[in-house]
Coordinates of C-alpha atoms in Angstrom, one line a residue:
X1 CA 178.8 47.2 85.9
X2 CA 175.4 48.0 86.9
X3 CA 175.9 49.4 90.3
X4 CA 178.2 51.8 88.3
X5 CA 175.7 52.9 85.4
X6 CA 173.2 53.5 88.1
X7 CA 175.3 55.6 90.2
X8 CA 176.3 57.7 86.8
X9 CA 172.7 58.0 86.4
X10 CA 171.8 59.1 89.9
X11 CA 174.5 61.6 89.9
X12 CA 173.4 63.1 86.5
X13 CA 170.0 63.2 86.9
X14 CA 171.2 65.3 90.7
X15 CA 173.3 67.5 88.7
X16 CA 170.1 68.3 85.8
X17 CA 167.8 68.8 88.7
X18 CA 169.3 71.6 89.5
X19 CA 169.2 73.2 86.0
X20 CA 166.5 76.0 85.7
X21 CA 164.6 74.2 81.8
X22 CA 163.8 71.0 84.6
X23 CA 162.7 72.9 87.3
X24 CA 159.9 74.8 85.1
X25 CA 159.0 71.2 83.8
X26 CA 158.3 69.7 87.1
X27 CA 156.6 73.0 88.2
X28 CA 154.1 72.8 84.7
X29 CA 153.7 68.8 84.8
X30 CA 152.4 69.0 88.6
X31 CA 150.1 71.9 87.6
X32 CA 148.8 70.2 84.9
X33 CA 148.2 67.1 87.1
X34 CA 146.4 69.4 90.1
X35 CA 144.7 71.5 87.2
X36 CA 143.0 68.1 85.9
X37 CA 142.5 66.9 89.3
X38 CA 140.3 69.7 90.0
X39 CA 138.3 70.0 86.7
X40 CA 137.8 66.4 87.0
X41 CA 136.8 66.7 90.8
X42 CA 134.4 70.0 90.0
X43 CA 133.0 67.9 86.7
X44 CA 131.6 65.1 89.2
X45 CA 130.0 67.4 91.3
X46 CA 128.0 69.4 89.2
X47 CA 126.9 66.8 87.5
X48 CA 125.5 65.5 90.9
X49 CA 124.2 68.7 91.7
X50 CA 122.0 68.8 88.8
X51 CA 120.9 65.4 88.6
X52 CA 119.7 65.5 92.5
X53 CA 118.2 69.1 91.3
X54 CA 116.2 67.6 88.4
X55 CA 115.2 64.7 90.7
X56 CA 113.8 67.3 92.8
X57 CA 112.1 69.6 89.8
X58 CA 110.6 66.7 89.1
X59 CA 109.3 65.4 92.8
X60 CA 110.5 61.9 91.7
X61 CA 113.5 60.3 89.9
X62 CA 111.0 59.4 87.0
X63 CA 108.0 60.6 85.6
X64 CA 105.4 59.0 82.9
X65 CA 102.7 60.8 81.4
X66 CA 99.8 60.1 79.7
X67 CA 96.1 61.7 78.7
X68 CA 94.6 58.2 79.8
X69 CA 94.7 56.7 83.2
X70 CA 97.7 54.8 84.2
X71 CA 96.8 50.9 84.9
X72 CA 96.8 49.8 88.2
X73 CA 99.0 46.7 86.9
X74 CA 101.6 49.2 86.1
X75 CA 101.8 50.6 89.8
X76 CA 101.8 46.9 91.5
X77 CA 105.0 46.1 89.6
X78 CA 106.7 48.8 91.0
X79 CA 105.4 48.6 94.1
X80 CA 106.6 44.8 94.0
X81 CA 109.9 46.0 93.0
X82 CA 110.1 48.0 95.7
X83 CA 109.6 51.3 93.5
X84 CA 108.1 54.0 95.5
X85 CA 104.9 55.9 93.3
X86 CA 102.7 58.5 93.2
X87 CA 99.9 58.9 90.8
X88 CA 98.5 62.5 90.0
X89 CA 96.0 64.0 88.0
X90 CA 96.5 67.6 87.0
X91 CA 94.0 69.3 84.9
X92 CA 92.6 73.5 84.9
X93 CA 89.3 74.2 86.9
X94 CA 87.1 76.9 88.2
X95 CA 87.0 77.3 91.9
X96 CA 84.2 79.3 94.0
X97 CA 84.2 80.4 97.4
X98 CA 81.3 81.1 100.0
X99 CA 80.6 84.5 98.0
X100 CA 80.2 82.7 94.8
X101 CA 83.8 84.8 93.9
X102 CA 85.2 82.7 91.3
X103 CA 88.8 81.9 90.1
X104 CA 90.7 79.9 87.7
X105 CA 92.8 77.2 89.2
X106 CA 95.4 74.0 88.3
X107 CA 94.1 71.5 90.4
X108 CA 96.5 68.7 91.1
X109 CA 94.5 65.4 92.1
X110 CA 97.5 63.2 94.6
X111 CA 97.2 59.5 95.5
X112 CA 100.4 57.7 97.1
X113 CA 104.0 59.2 98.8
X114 CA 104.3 62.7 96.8
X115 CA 106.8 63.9 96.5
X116 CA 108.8 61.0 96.5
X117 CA 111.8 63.7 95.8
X118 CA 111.7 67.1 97.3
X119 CA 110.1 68.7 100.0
X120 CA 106.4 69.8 100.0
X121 CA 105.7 72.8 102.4
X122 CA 102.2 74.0 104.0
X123 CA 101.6 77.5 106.4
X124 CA 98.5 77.5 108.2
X125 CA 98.4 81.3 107.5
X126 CA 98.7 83.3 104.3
X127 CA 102.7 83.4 104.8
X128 CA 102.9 81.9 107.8
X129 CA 105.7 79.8 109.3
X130 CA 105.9 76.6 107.3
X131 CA 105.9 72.9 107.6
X132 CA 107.4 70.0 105.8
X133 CA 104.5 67.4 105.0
X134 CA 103.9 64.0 102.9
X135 CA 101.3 62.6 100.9
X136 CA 97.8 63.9 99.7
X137 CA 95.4 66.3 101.8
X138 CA 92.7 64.5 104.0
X139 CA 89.2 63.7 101.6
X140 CA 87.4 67.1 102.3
X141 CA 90.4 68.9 102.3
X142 CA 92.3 71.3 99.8
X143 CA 95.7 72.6 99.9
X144 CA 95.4 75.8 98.3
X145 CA 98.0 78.1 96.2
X146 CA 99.8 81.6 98.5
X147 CA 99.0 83.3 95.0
X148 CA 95.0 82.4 95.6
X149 CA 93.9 85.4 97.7
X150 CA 94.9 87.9 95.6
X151 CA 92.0 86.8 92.7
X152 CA 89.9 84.8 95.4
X153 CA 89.0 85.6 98.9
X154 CA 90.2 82.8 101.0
X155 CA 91.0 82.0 104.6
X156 CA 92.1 78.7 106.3
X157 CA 89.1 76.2 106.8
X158 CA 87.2 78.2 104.7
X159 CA 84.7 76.2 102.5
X160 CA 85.0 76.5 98.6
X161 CA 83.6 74.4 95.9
X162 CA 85.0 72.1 93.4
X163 CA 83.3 71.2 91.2
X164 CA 80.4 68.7 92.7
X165 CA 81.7 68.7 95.8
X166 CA 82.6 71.3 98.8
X167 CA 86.0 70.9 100.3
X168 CA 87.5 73.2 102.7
X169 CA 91.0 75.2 102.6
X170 CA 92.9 73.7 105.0
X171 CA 96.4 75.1 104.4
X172 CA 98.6 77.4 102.3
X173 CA 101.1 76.0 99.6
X174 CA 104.4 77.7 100.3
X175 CA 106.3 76.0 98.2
X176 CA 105.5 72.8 95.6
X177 CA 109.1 71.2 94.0
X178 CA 107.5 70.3 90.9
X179 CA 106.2 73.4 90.4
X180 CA 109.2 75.5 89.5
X181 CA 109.5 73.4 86.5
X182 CA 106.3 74.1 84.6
X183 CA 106.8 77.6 84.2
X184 CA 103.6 77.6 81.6
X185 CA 101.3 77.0 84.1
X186 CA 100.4 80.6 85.6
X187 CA 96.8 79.5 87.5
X188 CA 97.4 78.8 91.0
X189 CA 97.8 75.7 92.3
X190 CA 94.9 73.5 94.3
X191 CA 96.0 70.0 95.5
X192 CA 93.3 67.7 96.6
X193 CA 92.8 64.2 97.3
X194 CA 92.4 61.7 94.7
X195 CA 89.6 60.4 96.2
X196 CA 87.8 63.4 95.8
X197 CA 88.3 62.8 92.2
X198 CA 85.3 60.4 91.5
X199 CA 82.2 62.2 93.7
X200 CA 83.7 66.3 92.1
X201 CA 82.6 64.9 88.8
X202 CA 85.4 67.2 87.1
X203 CA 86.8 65.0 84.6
X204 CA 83.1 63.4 83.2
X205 CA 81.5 64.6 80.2

């Protein structure tokens, strides 16, 4: 009895295939599926996209801020978590050159592994070919903004001062990934090392 009902059914559901109303059914139910599929499929990759491009907006998968220096404590922890850091000080400043030309620039003070996200990119020469590096400039060194030369004359190894200190220009910043994301800050960039910080004497009273 039923070896019979399932032949019956075999044989009618062969005989409705072949009616057009199925056909159009099947057609729309596996365009549905492959339409969901895909949205689905396109969904999870731009969401990836844009988290691994704010990860690289931001140099770093997380950023904390604050006006008052961050505790040494706070940095140990991570670093025995096995959390990769980077402290930096950003703040505006005046910059001179051997002419006593002067210019208004962001300097950005680095300590540790930036970026931890991103790529940082140098030129020897205003425009030059570039170079992918890590980590802060040398003590006596400055990395210096491509936009700089056109309010201040400047030249690779070229001494300028900072504040109490003289440091030299020791490279060209091509490109800076967390600088596309402060789109406020119109001064060209300076990056120096954060052991410079102390003996420049720009953030005392």
């Amino acid at each position: 009895m039923m070896a019979t009902a399932w032949s019956l059914a075999m044989r009618q559901l062969r005989r409705d295939i072949r009616l057009s109303e199925y056909v159009v059914v099947f057609c729309a139910l596996v365009l549905a599926v492959a339409a969901l599929t895909s949205v689905g499929f396109f969904a999870n990759r731009v969401e990836r996209a844009m988290v691994s491009q704010a990860s690289t907006l931001l140099a770093a998968d997380l950023v904390a801020r604050s006006n008052n220096p961050v505790p040494d404590a706070v940095a140990a922890q991570a670093a025995q978590r096995g959390i990769r850091s980077a402290r930096l000080t950003e703040f505006p400043s005046v910059i001179l050159n051997e002419s006593g030309d002067t210019a208004l620039v962001s300097v950005k003070a680095v300590a540790g592994d930036y970026p931890l996200r991103g790529e940082l990119l140098l030129s020897d020469e205003l425009y030059g070919a570039t170079r992918q590096i890590a980590g802060p400039p040398q003590p006596g060194e400055v990395w210096v903004d491509s936009r700089l030369p056109g309010t201040l004359p400047v030249e690779p190894g070229q001494q300028l001062s900072l504040g109490d200190i003289s440091v030299a220009a020791s490279a060209f910043i091509a490109y800076e990934p967390d600088r596309a994301g402060d789109v406020f800050q119109m001064a060209p960039r300076v990056i120096m090392a954060a052991e410079d910080l102390p003996r420049a004497g720009l953030l005392g009273e």
